[in-house]
PDB file of C-alpha atoms in Angstrom:
ATOM      1  CA  MET A   1     -10.442  -9.924   9.042  1.00 46.00           C
ATOM      2  CA  PHE A   2     -12.150  -6.615   8.230  1.00 46.00           C
ATOM      3  CA  ASN A   3     -15.852  -6.040   7.741  1.00 48.00           C
ATOM      4  CA  GLU A   4     -17.263  -3.790   5.002  1.00 47.00           C
ATOM      5  CA  ASN A   5     -16.770  -0.705   7.188  1.00 46.00           C
ATOM      6  CA  GLY A   6     -13.108  -1.432   7.860  1.00 45.00           C
ATOM      7  CA  TYR A   7     -13.560  -2.596  11.451  1.00 45.00           C
ATOM      8  CA  LEU A   8     -11.302  -5.321  12.767  1.00 48.00           C
ATOM      9  CA  GLN A   9     -13.078  -8.606  13.386  1.00 53.00           C
ATOM     10  CA  GLU A  10     -11.875 -11.701  15.212  1.00 59.00           C
ATOM     11  CA  VAL A  11      -8.651 -13.182  13.890  1.00 71.00           C
ATOM     12  CA  ASP A  12      -9.607 -15.923  11.464  1.00 79.00           C
ATOM     13  CA  GLU A  13      -7.759 -18.900  10.037  1.00 84.00           C
ATOM     14  CA  VAL A  14      -6.829 -17.064   6.831  1.00 86.00           C
ATOM     15  CA  THR A  15      -5.194 -14.277   8.846  1.00 88.00           C
ATOM     16  CA  MET A  16      -3.260 -16.729  10.992  1.00 89.00           C
ATOM     17  CA  ARG A  17      -1.964 -18.432   7.847  1.00 91.00           C
ATOM     18  CA  ARG A  18      -0.739 -15.080   6.503  1.00 93.00           C
ATOM     19  CA  PHE A  19       1.259 -14.436   9.653  1.00 94.00           C
ATOM     20  CA  LEU A  20       2.654 -17.971   9.562  1.00 94.00           C
ATOM     21  CA  ARG A  21       3.803 -17.544   5.961  1.00 93.00           C
ATOM     22  CA  ALA A  22       5.395 -14.214   6.864  1.00 93.00           C
ATOM     23  CA  ARG A  23       7.510 -16.023   9.459  1.00 92.00           C
ATOM     24  CA  ASN A  24       8.279 -19.103   7.344  1.00 91.00           C
ATOM     25  CA  LEU A  25       5.825 -21.293   9.277  1.00 92.00           C
ATOM     26  CA  ASP A  26       7.609 -20.690  12.577  1.00 92.00           C
ATOM     27  CA  ILE A  27       4.691 -20.847  15.028  1.00 93.00           C
ATOM     28  CA  GLU A  28       6.479 -19.036  17.846  1.00 95.00           C
ATOM     29  CA  LYS A  29       7.598 -16.137  15.651  1.00 94.00           C
ATOM     30  CA  ALA A  30       4.226 -15.926  13.917  1.00 94.00           C
ATOM     31  CA  SER A  31       2.421 -15.839  17.272  1.00 92.00           C
ATOM     32  CA  ALA A  32       4.672 -13.029  18.504  1.00 94.00           C
ATOM     33  CA  MET A  33       4.058 -11.097  15.289  1.00 94.00           C
ATOM     34  CA  LEU A  34       0.297 -11.543  15.568  1.00 93.00           C
ATOM     35  CA  ILE A  35       0.244 -10.437  19.223  1.00 93.00           C
ATOM     36  CA  LYS A  36       2.322  -7.384  18.317  1.00 94.00           C
ATOM     37  CA  TYR A  37      -0.132  -6.580  15.522  1.00 94.00           C
ATOM     38  CA  MET A  38      -3.216  -6.905  17.717  1.00 92.00           C
ATOM     39  CA  THR A  39      -1.652  -4.730  20.437  1.00 93.00           C
ATOM     40  CA  TRP A  40      -0.713  -2.082  17.876  1.00 95.00           C
ATOM     41  CA  ARG A  41      -4.155  -2.174  16.305  1.00 93.00           C
ATOM     42  CA  ARG A  42      -5.940  -1.663  19.628  1.00 92.00           C
ATOM     43  CA  ASN A  43      -3.703   1.286  20.488  1.00 94.00           C
ATOM     44  CA  PHE A  44      -3.352   2.974  17.095  1.00 95.00           C
ATOM     45  CA  VAL A  45      -6.866   2.322  15.777  1.00 94.00           C
ATOM     46  CA  PRO A  46      -8.947   2.224  18.981  1.00 92.00           C
ATOM     47  CA  THR A  47     -12.264   2.890  17.208  1.00 92.00           C
ATOM     48  CA  GLY A  48     -11.682   0.085  14.698  1.00 90.00           C
ATOM     49  CA  SER A  49     -10.992   2.246  11.661  1.00 94.00           C
ATOM     50  CA  ILE A  50      -9.283   5.455  10.549  1.00 96.00           C
ATOM     51  CA  SER A  51     -11.529   8.118   9.035  1.00 95.00           C
ATOM     52  CA  ALA A  52     -10.538  10.646   6.376  1.00 95.00           C
ATOM     53  CA  SER A  53     -10.981  13.402   8.956  1.00 95.00           C
ATOM     54  CA  GLU A  54      -8.033  11.980  10.932  1.00 95.00           C
ATOM     55  CA  ALA A  55      -5.575  12.646   8.075  1.00 95.00           C
ATOM     56  CA  PRO A  56      -6.848  15.877   6.470  1.00 95.00           C
ATOM     57  CA  ASN A  57      -3.515  17.175   5.161  1.00 93.00           C
ATOM     58  CA  HIS A  58      -2.758  14.000   3.241  1.00 95.00           C
ATOM     59  CA  ILE A  59      -6.333  13.523   2.027  1.00 96.00           C
ATOM     60  CA  ALA A  60      -6.171  17.060   0.591  1.00 96.00           C
ATOM     61  CA  GLN A  61      -3.117  16.129  -1.488  1.00 96.00           C
ATOM     62  CA  ASN A  62      -5.315  13.710  -3.475  1.00 97.00           C
ATOM     63  CA  LYS A  63      -2.423  11.349  -4.183  1.00 98.00           C
ATOM     64  CA  VAL A  64      -3.882   7.842  -3.841  1.00 98.00           C
ATOM     65  CA  PHE A  65      -6.589   6.391  -6.069  1.00 97.00           C
ATOM     66  CA  ILE A  66      -8.450   3.107  -6.192  1.00 91.00           C
ATOM     67  CA  GLN A  67      -7.984   1.605  -9.641  1.00 84.00           C
ATOM     68  CA  GLY A  68     -10.062  -1.486 -10.374  1.00 92.00           C
ATOM     69  CA  THR A  69      -8.636  -4.981  -9.974  1.00 97.00           C
ATOM     70  CA  ASP A  70      -6.007  -7.215 -11.500  1.00 97.00           C
ATOM     71  CA  LYS A  71      -6.808 -10.379 -13.445  1.00 97.00           C
ATOM     72  CA  ARG A  72      -7.442 -12.318 -10.213  1.00 96.00           C
ATOM     73  CA  GLY A  73      -9.661  -9.659  -8.679  1.00 97.00           C
ATOM     74  CA  CYS A  74      -7.052  -8.143  -6.357  1.00 98.00           C
ATOM     75  CA  PRO A  75      -7.593  -4.391  -5.825  1.00 98.00           C
ATOM     76  CA  ILE A  76      -5.169  -1.855  -7.267  1.00 98.00           C
ATOM     77  CA  ALA A  77      -3.943   1.393  -5.738  1.00 98.00           C
ATOM     78  CA  LEU A  78      -2.582   4.123  -8.010  1.00 98.00           C
ATOM     79  CA  ILE A  79      -0.209   6.438  -6.118  1.00 98.00           C
ATOM     80  CA  PHE A  80       1.214   9.695  -7.460  1.00 98.00           C
ATOM     81  CA  GLY A  81       4.507  10.406  -5.720  1.00 98.00           C
ATOM     82  CA  ALA A  82       4.732  13.987  -6.996  1.00 98.00           C
ATOM     83  CA  LYS A  83       1.529  14.850  -5.118  1.00 97.00           C
ATOM     84  CA  HIS A  84       3.024  13.914  -1.768  1.00 97.00           C
ATOM     85  CA  TYR A  85       4.476  16.682   0.362  1.00 94.00           C
ATOM     86  CA  PRO A  86       5.768  15.897   3.865  1.00 90.00           C
ATOM     87  CA  CYS A  87       3.824  17.607   6.647  1.00 82.00           C
ATOM     88  CA  LYS A  88       6.351  18.878   9.165  1.00 71.00           C
ATOM     89  CA  GLY A  89       5.994  17.703  12.726  1.00 61.00           C
ATOM     90  CA  ILE A  90       2.910  15.521  12.201  1.00 63.00           C
ATOM     91  CA  ASN A  91       4.304  12.141  11.182  1.00 84.00           C
ATOM     92  CA  ASP A  92       1.517  10.426  13.146  1.00 91.00           C
ATOM     93  CA  GLU A  93      -0.982  11.855  10.677  1.00 94.00           C
ATOM     94  CA  PHE A  94       0.932  10.253   7.811  1.00 95.00           C
ATOM     95  CA  LYS A  95       0.880   6.930   9.662  1.00 96.00           C
ATOM     96  CA  ARG A  96      -2.889   7.281  10.117  1.00 96.00           C
ATOM     97  CA  TYR A  97      -3.226   8.048   6.413  1.00 97.00           C
ATOM     98  CA  THR A  98      -1.178   4.962   5.566  1.00 98.00           C
ATOM     99  CA  VAL A  99      -3.477   2.767   7.664  1.00 98.00           C
ATOM    100  CA  PHE A 100      -6.522   4.477   6.124  1.00 98.00           C
ATOM    101  CA  VAL A 101      -5.254   3.543   2.644  1.00 98.00           C
ATOM    102  CA  LEU A 102      -4.234  -0.012   3.540  1.00 98.00           C
ATOM    103  CA  ASP A 103      -7.538  -0.758   5.261  1.00 97.00           C
ATOM    104  CA  LYS A 104      -9.473   0.577   2.264  1.00 96.00           C
ATOM    105  CA  LEU A 105      -7.537  -1.773   0.010  1.00 97.00           C
ATOM    106  CA  CYS A 106      -7.928  -4.759   2.331  1.00 95.00           C
ATOM    107  CA  CYS A 107     -11.686  -4.229   2.471  1.00 94.00           C
ATOM    108  CA  ARG A 108     -11.796  -4.652  -1.315  1.00 95.00           C
ATOM    109  CA  ILE A 109      -9.917  -7.950  -1.424  1.00 96.00           C
ATOM    110  CA  PRO A 110     -12.396 -10.633  -2.574  1.00 94.00           C
ATOM    111  CA  ASN A 111     -12.872 -14.004  -0.933  1.00 91.00           C
ATOM    112  CA  GLY A 112     -10.195 -16.412  -2.050  1.00 91.00           C
ATOM    113  CA  GLU A 113      -7.592 -13.672  -2.490  1.00 94.00           C
ATOM    114  CA  GLU A 114      -5.413 -11.972   0.120  1.00 95.00           C
ATOM    115  CA  LYS A 115      -3.386  -9.297  -1.651  1.00 97.00           C
ATOM    116  CA  PHE A 116      -3.392  -5.975  -3.485  1.00 98.00           C
ATOM    117  CA  ILE A 117      -1.272  -4.315  -6.170  1.00 98.00           C
ATOM    118  CA  CYS A 118       0.237  -0.822  -6.191  1.00 98.00           C
ATOM    119  CA  ILE A 119       1.200   1.324  -9.159  1.00 98.00           C
ATOM    120  CA  ILE A 120       3.496   4.093  -7.933  1.00 98.00           C
ATOM    121  CA  ASP A 121       3.845   6.825 -10.549  1.00 98.00           C
ATOM    122  CA  LEU A 122       6.815   9.102  -9.906  1.00 98.00           C
ATOM    123  CA  LYS A 123       6.450  11.423 -12.879  1.00 98.00           C
ATOM    124  CA  GLY A 124       7.439  14.942 -11.804  1.00 97.00           C
ATOM    125  CA  PHE A 125       8.818  13.714  -8.468  1.00 98.00           C
ATOM    126  CA  GLY A 126      11.340  16.192  -7.054  1.00 97.00           C
ATOM    127  CA  TYR A 127      13.293  16.723  -3.872  1.00 96.00           C
ATOM    128  CA  SER A 128      10.356  18.604  -2.300  1.00 96.00           C
ATOM    129  CA  ASN A 129       8.362  15.353  -2.529  1.00 96.00           C
ATOM    130  CA  SER A 130      11.062  13.262  -0.878  1.00 96.00           C
ATOM    131  CA  ASP A 131      10.079  11.920   2.540  1.00 95.00           C
ATOM    132  CA  VAL A 132      12.517   9.287   3.757  1.00 95.00           C
ATOM    133  CA  ARG A 133      11.039   9.173   7.258  1.00 93.00           C
ATOM    134  CA  GLY A 134       7.568   8.735   5.783  1.00 94.00           C
ATOM    135  CA  TYR A 135       8.698   5.957   3.444  1.00 96.00           C
ATOM    136  CA  ILE A 136      10.315   4.075   6.313  1.00 96.00           C
ATOM    137  CA  ALA A 137       7.067   4.418   8.286  1.00 95.00           C
ATOM    138  CA  ILE A 138       5.091   2.931   5.382  1.00 97.00           C
ATOM    139  CA  ILE A 139       7.516   0.033   5.048  1.00 97.00           C
ATOM    140  CA  SER A 140       7.396  -0.684   8.781  1.00 96.00           C
ATOM    141  CA  ILE A 141       3.592  -0.641   8.913  1.00 97.00           C
ATOM    142  CA  LEU A 142       3.247  -2.784   5.801  1.00 97.00           C
ATOM    143  CA  GLN A 143       5.808  -5.392   6.841  1.00 96.00           C
ATOM    144  CA  ASP A 144       4.920  -5.581  10.541  1.00 96.00           C
ATOM    145  CA  TYR A 145       1.137  -5.263  10.474  1.00 97.00           C
ATOM    146  CA  TYR A 146      -0.029  -6.205   6.965  1.00 97.00           C
ATOM    147  CA  PRO A 147       2.089  -9.285   6.193  1.00 96.00           C
ATOM    148  CA  GLU A 148       1.504 -11.114   2.929  1.00 95.00           C
ATOM    149  CA  ARG A 149      -0.895  -8.410   1.720  1.00 97.00           C
ATOM    150  CA  LEU A 150       1.327  -6.888  -0.964  1.00 98.00           C
ATOM    151  CA  LYS A 151       1.227  -8.765  -4.247  1.00 98.00           C
ATOM    152  CA  LYS A 152       3.246  -6.492  -6.513  1.00 98.00           C
ATOM    153  CA  VAL A 153       4.464  -2.900  -6.860  1.00 98.00           C
ATOM    154  CA  PHE A 154       5.032  -1.294 -10.243  1.00 99.00           C
ATOM    155  CA  MET A 155       7.371   1.707 -10.032  1.00 98.00           C
ATOM    156  CA  VAL A 156       6.890   3.865 -13.137  1.00 99.00           C
ATOM    157  CA  HIS A 157       8.391   7.156 -14.334  1.00 98.00           C
ATOM    158  CA  THR A 158      11.111   7.017 -11.679  1.00 97.00           C
ATOM    159  CA  SER A 159      13.217  10.143 -11.240  1.00 96.00           C
ATOM    160  CA  TYR A 160      16.739  10.861 -10.034  1.00 96.00           C
ATOM    161  CA  ALA A 161      15.339  12.550  -6.918  1.00 97.00           C
ATOM    162  CA  PHE A 162      13.343   9.446  -6.033  1.00 97.00           C
ATOM    163  CA  MET A 163      16.238   7.065  -6.633  1.00 97.00           C
ATOM    164  CA  THR A 164      18.369   9.180  -4.298  1.00 97.00           C
ATOM    165  CA  ALA A 165      15.785   8.648  -1.539  1.00 96.00           C
ATOM    166  CA  TRP A 166      15.358   4.986  -2.494  1.00 97.00           C
ATOM    167  CA  LYS A 167      19.033   4.258  -1.801  1.00 97.00           C
ATOM    168  CA  ILE A 168      18.476   5.385   1.790  1.00 97.00           C
ATOM    169  CA  VAL A 169      15.209   3.499   2.222  1.00 97.00           C
ATOM    170  CA  TYR A 170      16.256   0.258   0.506  1.00 97.00           C
ATOM    171  CA  PRO A 171      18.016  -1.324   3.528  1.00 97.00           C
ATOM    172  CA  PHE A 172      14.737  -1.113   5.487  1.00 97.00           C
ATOM    173  CA  VAL A 173      12.888  -3.199   2.880  1.00 97.00           C
ATOM    174  CA  ASP A 174      12.989  -6.914   3.649  1.00 94.00           C
ATOM    175  CA  LYS A 175      13.913  -9.490   1.006  1.00 94.00           C
ATOM    176  CA  ASN A 176      10.351 -10.707   0.421  1.00 92.00           C
ATOM    177  CA  THR A 177       9.093  -7.178  -0.173  1.00 95.00           C
ATOM    178  CA  ARG A 178      12.003  -6.311  -2.482  1.00 96.00           C
ATOM    179  CA  GLU A 179      11.119  -9.250  -4.706  1.00 96.00           C
ATOM    180  CA  LYS A 180       7.648  -7.787  -5.254  1.00 97.00           C
ATOM    181  CA  ILE A 181       8.901  -4.410  -6.502  1.00 98.00           C
ATOM    182  CA  THR A 182       9.406  -3.901 -10.244  1.00 98.00           C
ATOM    183  CA  PHE A 183      10.941  -0.781 -11.784  1.00 98.00           C
ATOM    184  CA  VAL A 184       9.408  -0.397 -15.244  1.00 98.00           C
ATOM    185  CA  GLU A 185      11.028   1.353 -18.202  1.00 97.00           C
ATOM    186  CA  ASN A 186       8.891   4.154 -19.640  1.00 96.00           C
ATOM    187  CA  LYS A 187       8.475   2.446 -23.020  1.00 96.00           C
ATOM    188  CA  LYS A 188       7.312  -0.786 -21.365  1.00 97.00           C
ATOM    189  CA  ILE A 189       4.781   0.591 -18.862  1.00 98.00           C
ATOM    190  CA  GLN A 190       1.623  -0.412 -20.710  1.00 97.00           C
ATOM    191  CA  SER A 191       2.851  -3.885 -21.662  1.00 97.00           C
ATOM    192  CA  ALA A 192       4.103  -4.577 -18.124  1.00 98.00           C
ATOM    193  CA  LEU A 193       0.810  -3.514 -16.549  1.00 98.00           C
ATOM    194  CA  LEU A 194      -1.249  -5.501 -19.068  1.00 97.00           C
ATOM    195  CA  GLU A 195       0.481  -8.684 -17.923  1.00 97.00           C
ATOM    196  CA  GLU A 196      -1.354  -8.323 -14.603  1.00 97.00           C
ATOM    197  CA  ILE A 197      -4.302  -6.038 -15.411  1.00 97.00           C
ATOM    198  CA  ASP A 198      -6.941  -6.234 -18.151  1.00 97.00           C
ATOM    199  CA  VAL A 199      -7.350  -3.119 -20.295  1.00 96.00           C
ATOM    200  CA  ASP A 200     -10.834  -2.407 -18.905  1.00 96.00           C
ATOM    201  CA  GLN A 201      -9.278  -2.149 -15.418  1.00 96.00           C
ATOM    202  CA  LEU A 202      -6.167  -0.251 -16.472  1.00 96.00           C
ATOM    203  CA  PRO A 203      -5.877   3.482 -15.673  1.00 94.00           C
ATOM    204  CA  GLU A 204      -6.672   5.768 -18.587  1.00 94.00           C
ATOM    205  CA  ILE A 205      -3.263   7.437 -18.289  1.00 95.00           C
ATOM    206  CA  TYR A 206      -1.626   4.131 -19.252  1.00 96.00           C
ATOM    207  CA  GLY A 207      -3.911   3.460 -22.211  1.00 95.00           C
ATOM    208  CA  GLY A 208      -6.676   1.680 -20.304  1.00 95.00           C
ATOM    209  CA  ASN A 209     -10.394   2.361 -20.009  1.00 94.00           C
ATOM    210  CA  LEU A 210     -10.975   2.883 -16.298  1.00 94.00           C
ATOM    211  CA  LYS A 211     -11.241   6.215 -14.540  1.00 92.00           C
ATOM    212  CA  SER A 212      -9.445   6.464 -11.214  1.00 92.00           C
ATOM    213  CA  ILE A 213     -11.343   7.221  -7.998  1.00 93.00           C
ATOM    214  CA  PRO A 214      -9.714   9.109  -5.090  1.00 95.00           C
ATOM    215  CA  ILE A 215      -9.377   6.612  -2.258  1.00 95.00           C
ATOM    216  CA  GLN A 216     -11.319   8.827   0.147  1.00 94.00           C
ATOM    217  CA  ASP A 217     -14.302   8.676  -2.258  1.00 93.00           C
ATOM    218  CA  SER A 218     -14.189   4.923  -2.766  1.00 85.00           C
TER     219      SER A 218
END
């Protein structure tokens, strides 16, 4: 659906199947979802892609990294929650940043695969990092406009401050998305990640061999 530069191409059969699966093969609902997506895309991303210059405050926080692939070749995003600070009054910039990140990941999905994995590291996460409105925006964009793209989310080093925010956000997460989210105990992080990711693709901070690349440099 995206070319190598992140520009939206014609809707293909694979994309239509994703939307159908997201609506349990209900053609009418899937068609409505796809039309909503295409309308949103034309309005929110009129040039075809979001550039780093359109989300400078969030790019500067250096909080999302591209981290190799899982055992099936699906790309991995490594996200540091403690590096995120809400930018007051400019929620649209955060939405643009979210689309920038998601499009970067989608461009890296190989033929034959459709999804990506996220590792969300919440070590050091405090109340100043909490952004309920931003989290709800991410969930809405992911569920409404990137259906069947998320393969799995590993939540590691969770903190009390994050879990407080999570209780508010949780009702906005649909059942299918909830089933893809795993909260990992600290002592089991490496073993849990190695079930999906080979050691040569695992981030160095979790005992792997691969350096992480800031998403804006990927």
